[in-house]
Amino acid sequence: MSNERQIQDDDLMDVAHDHEQAARLRKALKVLAENPKVGGKLQEMAQEVLSGRMGMKEAIETPGYMDALGDRMNQIRRAAENQTAAEREESRAKFAEWQKKQDEEEDRERAERDGPSLDLVTGPRRGGGRGHR
């Protein structure tokens, strides 16, 4: 997928409520597209959306993709229901650590995106800064 066009956050604004949500959605799609354990329809959907061949709204309205998402969610739910108390506690701790890292990364990305531009011209104006004569 590295050689093909990649959508930007703004391309997801038809389904996202704000730029932060669009950025998180694009990041999630990237994880789905690049993780070999995902496979199948979910990975295909993420790759189609990220490449711009399909819009996110269209993907949401495609029954095969939403069925695949529902199936994956059911697998996750069943796995969670079958965990022991110790496994649940370990999962909570791992999730808390993961969430902290995600929050830090989002804060860093937000600062880069919203911070002052480093491309500002700070030198003297052309013509030495003098006015018209």
PDB file of C-alpha atoms in Angstrom:
ATOM      1  CA  MET A   1       0.000   0.000   0.000  1.00  0.00           C
ATOM      2  CA  SER A   2       2.987   2.291   0.378  1.00  0.00           C
ATOM      3  CA  ASN A   3       3.140   3.128  -3.340  1.00  0.00           C
ATOM      4  CA  GLU A   4      -0.477   4.161  -3.683  1.00  0.00           C
ATOM      5  CA  ARG A   5      -2.272   7.339  -2.717  1.00  0.00           C
ATOM      6  CA  GLN A   6      -3.231   7.696   0.936  1.00  0.00           C
ATOM      7  CA  ILE A   7      -6.203   9.697   2.110  1.00  0.00           C
ATOM      8  CA  GLN A   8      -5.779  12.501   4.635  1.00  0.00           C
ATOM      9  CA  ASP A   9      -7.819  13.230   7.744  1.00  0.00           C
ATOM     10  CA  ASP A  10      -9.919  15.768   5.837  1.00  0.00           C
ATOM     11  CA  ASP A  11     -11.087  13.016   3.489  1.00  0.00           C
ATOM     12  CA  LEU A  12     -12.945  11.435   6.433  1.00  0.00           C
ATOM     13  CA  MET A  13     -14.872  14.549   7.447  1.00  0.00           C
ATOM     14  CA  ASP A  14     -18.018  13.211   5.762  1.00  0.00           C
ATOM     15  CA  VAL A  15     -18.335  10.734   8.655  1.00  0.00           C
ATOM     16  CA  ALA A  16     -16.229  12.333  11.407  1.00  0.00           C
ATOM     17  CA  HIS A  17     -17.612  14.978  13.741  1.00  0.00           C
ATOM     18  CA  ASP A  18     -14.335  16.894  13.969  1.00  0.00           C
ATOM     19  CA  HIS A  19     -10.700  16.783  12.876  1.00  0.00           C
ATOM     20  CA  GLU A  20      -9.611  14.873  15.998  1.00  0.00           C
ATOM     21  CA  GLN A  21     -12.113  12.112  15.286  1.00  0.00           C
ATOM     22  CA  ALA A  22     -11.050  12.015  11.636  1.00  0.00           C
ATOM     23  CA  ALA A  23      -7.410  11.642  12.697  1.00  0.00           C
ATOM     24  CA  ARG A  24      -8.278   8.792  15.086  1.00  0.00           C
ATOM     25  CA  LEU A  25     -10.382   7.093  12.403  1.00  0.00           C
ATOM     26  CA  ARG A  26      -7.596   7.278   9.822  1.00  0.00           C
ATOM     27  CA  LYS A  27      -5.145   5.913  12.384  1.00  0.00           C
ATOM     28  CA  ALA A  28      -7.502   3.006  13.194  1.00  0.00           C
ATOM     29  CA  LEU A  29      -7.963   2.256   9.497  1.00  0.00           C
ATOM     30  CA  LYS A  30      -4.188   2.214   9.094  1.00  0.00           C
ATOM     31  CA  VAL A  31      -3.855  -0.328  11.911  1.00  0.00           C
ATOM     32  CA  LEU A  32      -6.513  -2.534  10.305  1.00  0.00           C
ATOM     33  CA  ALA A  33      -4.909  -2.221   6.875  1.00  0.00           C
ATOM     34  CA  GLU A  34      -1.381  -3.012   8.025  1.00  0.00           C
ATOM     35  CA  ASN A  35      -1.959  -5.717  10.666  1.00  0.00           C
ATOM     36  CA  PRO A  36      -1.619  -9.165   9.067  1.00  0.00           C
ATOM     37  CA  LYS A  37      -3.710 -10.699  11.890  1.00  0.00           C
ATOM     38  CA  VAL A  38      -6.767  -8.723  10.745  1.00  0.00           C
ATOM     39  CA  GLY A  39      -7.026 -10.193   7.255  1.00  0.00           C
ATOM     40  CA  GLY A  40     -10.220 -10.745   5.318  1.00  0.00           C
ATOM     41  CA  LYS A  41     -12.934  -8.199   4.692  1.00  0.00           C
ATOM     42  CA  LEU A  42     -11.914  -5.795   7.476  1.00  0.00           C
ATOM     43  CA  GLN A  43      -8.418  -5.422   6.123  1.00  0.00           C
ATOM     44  CA  GLU A  44      -9.743  -5.100   2.588  1.00  0.00           C
ATOM     45  CA  MET A  45     -12.185  -2.380   3.674  1.00  0.00           C
ATOM     46  CA  ALA A  46      -9.480  -0.407   5.469  1.00  0.00           C
ATOM     47  CA  GLN A  47      -7.168  -0.630   2.465  1.00  0.00           C
ATOM     48  CA  GLU A  48      -9.948   0.471   0.096  1.00  0.00           C
ATOM     49  CA  VAL A  49     -10.806   3.501   2.240  1.00  0.00           C
ATOM     50  CA  LEU A  50      -7.184   4.518   2.885  1.00  0.00           C
ATOM     51  CA  SER A  51      -6.363   4.340  -0.807  1.00  0.00           C
ATOM     52  CA  GLY A  52      -9.329   6.537  -1.678  1.00  0.00           C
ATOM     53  CA  ARG A  53     -10.913   3.846  -3.863  1.00  0.00           C
ATOM     54  CA  MET A  54     -13.903   3.848  -1.491  1.00  0.00           C
ATOM     55  CA  GLY A  55     -15.237   6.471   0.878  1.00  0.00           C
ATOM     56  CA  MET A  56     -15.781   5.672   4.547  1.00  0.00           C
ATOM     57  CA  LYS A  57     -19.490   6.364   4.195  1.00  0.00           C
ATOM     58  CA  GLU A  58     -19.675   3.833   1.351  1.00  0.00           C
ATOM     59  CA  ALA A  59     -17.749   1.286   3.436  1.00  0.00           C
ATOM     60  CA  ILE A  60     -20.176   1.749   6.321  1.00  0.00           C
ATOM     61  CA  GLU A  61     -23.066   1.125   3.949  1.00  0.00           C
ATOM     62  CA  THR A  62     -21.509  -2.038   2.481  1.00  0.00           C
ATOM     63  CA  PRO A  63     -23.134  -5.058   4.191  1.00  0.00           C
ATOM     64  CA  GLY A  64     -20.138  -7.386   3.729  1.00  0.00           C
ATOM     65  CA  TYR A  65     -17.815  -4.981   5.504  1.00  0.00           C
ATOM     66  CA  MET A  66     -20.212  -4.266   8.352  1.00  0.00           C
ATOM     67  CA  ASP A  67     -20.906  -7.993   8.744  1.00  0.00           C
ATOM     68  CA  ALA A  68     -17.154  -8.580   9.057  1.00  0.00           C
ATOM     69  CA  LEU A  69     -16.922  -5.835  11.674  1.00  0.00           C
ATOM     70  CA  GLY A  70     -19.844  -7.306  13.604  1.00  0.00           C
ATOM     71  CA  ASP A  71     -18.277 -10.776  13.471  1.00  0.00           C
ATOM     72  CA  ARG A  72     -14.977  -9.417  14.803  1.00  0.00           C
ATOM     73  CA  MET A  73     -16.757  -7.551  17.603  1.00  0.00           C
ATOM     74  CA  ASN A  74     -18.572 -10.773  18.573  1.00  0.00           C
ATOM     75  CA  GLN A  75     -15.237 -12.631  18.687  1.00  0.00           C
ATOM     76  CA  ILE A  76     -13.819  -9.956  20.980  1.00  0.00           C
ATOM     77  CA  ARG A  77     -16.908 -10.076  23.215  1.00  0.00           C
ATOM     78  CA  ARG A  78     -16.769 -13.885  23.496  1.00  0.00           C
ATOM     79  CA  ALA A  79     -13.055 -13.800  24.290  1.00  0.00           C
ATOM     80  CA  ALA A  80     -13.677 -11.213  27.017  1.00  0.00           C
ATOM     81  CA  GLU A  81     -16.518 -13.279  28.495  1.00  0.00           C
ATOM     82  CA  ASN A  82     -14.249 -16.347  28.678  1.00  0.00           C
ATOM     83  CA  GLN A  83     -11.428 -14.590  30.541  1.00  0.00           C
ATOM     84  CA  THR A  84     -10.628 -15.456  34.128  1.00  0.00           C
ATOM     85  CA  ALA A  85     -10.559 -12.678  36.732  1.00  0.00           C
ATOM     86  CA  ALA A  86      -6.759 -12.636  36.591  1.00  0.00           C
ATOM     87  CA  GLU A  87      -6.774 -12.388  32.789  1.00  0.00           C
ATOM     88  CA  ARG A  88      -9.306  -9.530  32.960  1.00  0.00           C
ATOM     89  CA  GLU A  89      -7.104  -7.651  35.426  1.00  0.00           C
ATOM     90  CA  GLU A  90      -4.042  -8.198  33.230  1.00  0.00           C
ATOM     91  CA  SER A  91      -5.998  -7.004  30.195  1.00  0.00           C
ATOM     92  CA  ARG A  92      -7.128  -3.883  32.070  1.00  0.00           C
ATOM     93  CA  ALA A  93      -3.554  -3.078  33.061  1.00  0.00           C
ATOM     94  CA  LYS A  94      -2.287  -3.593  29.505  1.00  0.00           C
ATOM     95  CA  PHE A  95      -5.108  -1.474  28.132  1.00  0.00           C
ATOM     96  CA  ALA A  96      -4.395   1.332  30.624  1.00  0.00           C
ATOM     97  CA  GLU A  97      -0.731   1.319  29.574  1.00  0.00           C
ATOM     98  CA  TRP A  98      -1.685   1.268  25.886  1.00  0.00           C
ATOM     99  CA  GLN A  99      -4.224   4.066  26.400  1.00  0.00           C
ATOM    100  CA  LYS A 100      -1.633   6.234  28.144  1.00  0.00           C
ATOM    101  CA  LYS A 101       0.758   5.792  25.206  1.00  0.00           C
ATOM    102  CA  GLN A 102      -2.028   6.575  22.734  1.00  0.00           C
ATOM    103  CA  ASP A 103      -2.970   9.724  24.648  1.00  0.00           C
ATOM    104  CA  GLU A 104       0.652  10.871  24.687  1.00  0.00           C
ATOM    105  CA  GLU A 105       1.005  10.208  20.967  1.00  0.00           C
ATOM    106  CA  GLU A 106      -2.242  12.042  20.191  1.00  0.00           C
ATOM    107  CA  ASP A 107      -1.093  14.999  22.299  1.00  0.00           C
ATOM    108  CA  ARG A 108       2.204  15.071  20.402  1.00  0.00           C
ATOM    109  CA  GLU A 109       0.450  14.821  17.026  1.00  0.00           C
ATOM    110  CA  ARG A 110      -2.036  17.533  18.029  1.00  0.00           C
ATOM    111  CA  ALA A 111       0.806  19.825  19.092  1.00  0.00           C
ATOM    112  CA  GLU A 112       2.568  19.244  15.773  1.00  0.00           C
ATOM    113  CA  ARG A 113      -0.620  19.813  13.802  1.00  0.00           C
ATOM    114  CA  ASP A 114      -1.908  22.819  15.752  1.00  0.00           C
ATOM    115  CA  GLY A 115       1.390  24.378  16.836  1.00  0.00           C
ATOM    116  CA  PRO A 116       3.091  27.340  15.211  1.00  0.00           C
ATOM    117  CA  SER A 117       4.535  26.762  11.782  1.00  0.00           C
ATOM    118  CA  LEU A 118       8.285  26.469  11.523  1.00  0.00           C
ATOM    119  CA  ASP A 119       8.143  27.874   8.004  1.00  0.00           C
ATOM    120  CA  LEU A 120       7.549  31.438   9.108  1.00  0.00           C
ATOM    121  CA  VAL A 121       9.673  34.050   7.380  1.00  0.00           C
ATOM    122  CA  THR A 122      11.321  36.157  10.050  1.00  0.00           C
ATOM    123  CA  GLY A 123      13.985  37.958   8.040  1.00  0.00           C
ATOM    124  CA  PRO A 124      13.778  41.512   6.717  1.00  0.00           C
ATOM    125  CA  ARG A 125      11.260  42.302   4.020  1.00  0.00           C
ATOM    126  CA  ARG A 126      12.334  42.556   0.433  1.00  0.00           C
ATOM    127  CA  GLY A 127      13.704  45.999  -0.375  1.00  0.00           C
ATOM    128  CA  GLY A 128      15.257  46.444   3.044  1.00  0.00           C
ATOM    129  CA  GLY A 129      11.949  47.181   4.783  1.00  0.00           C
ATOM    130  CA  ARG A 130      11.627  50.705   3.362  1.00  0.00           C
ATOM    131  CA  GLY A 131       8.274  52.027   2.210  1.00  0.00           C
ATOM    132  CA  HIS A 132       7.344  53.290  -1.263  1.00  0.00           C
ATOM    133  CA  ARG A 133       8.941  56.461  -2.529  1.00  0.00           C
TER     134      ARG A 133
END
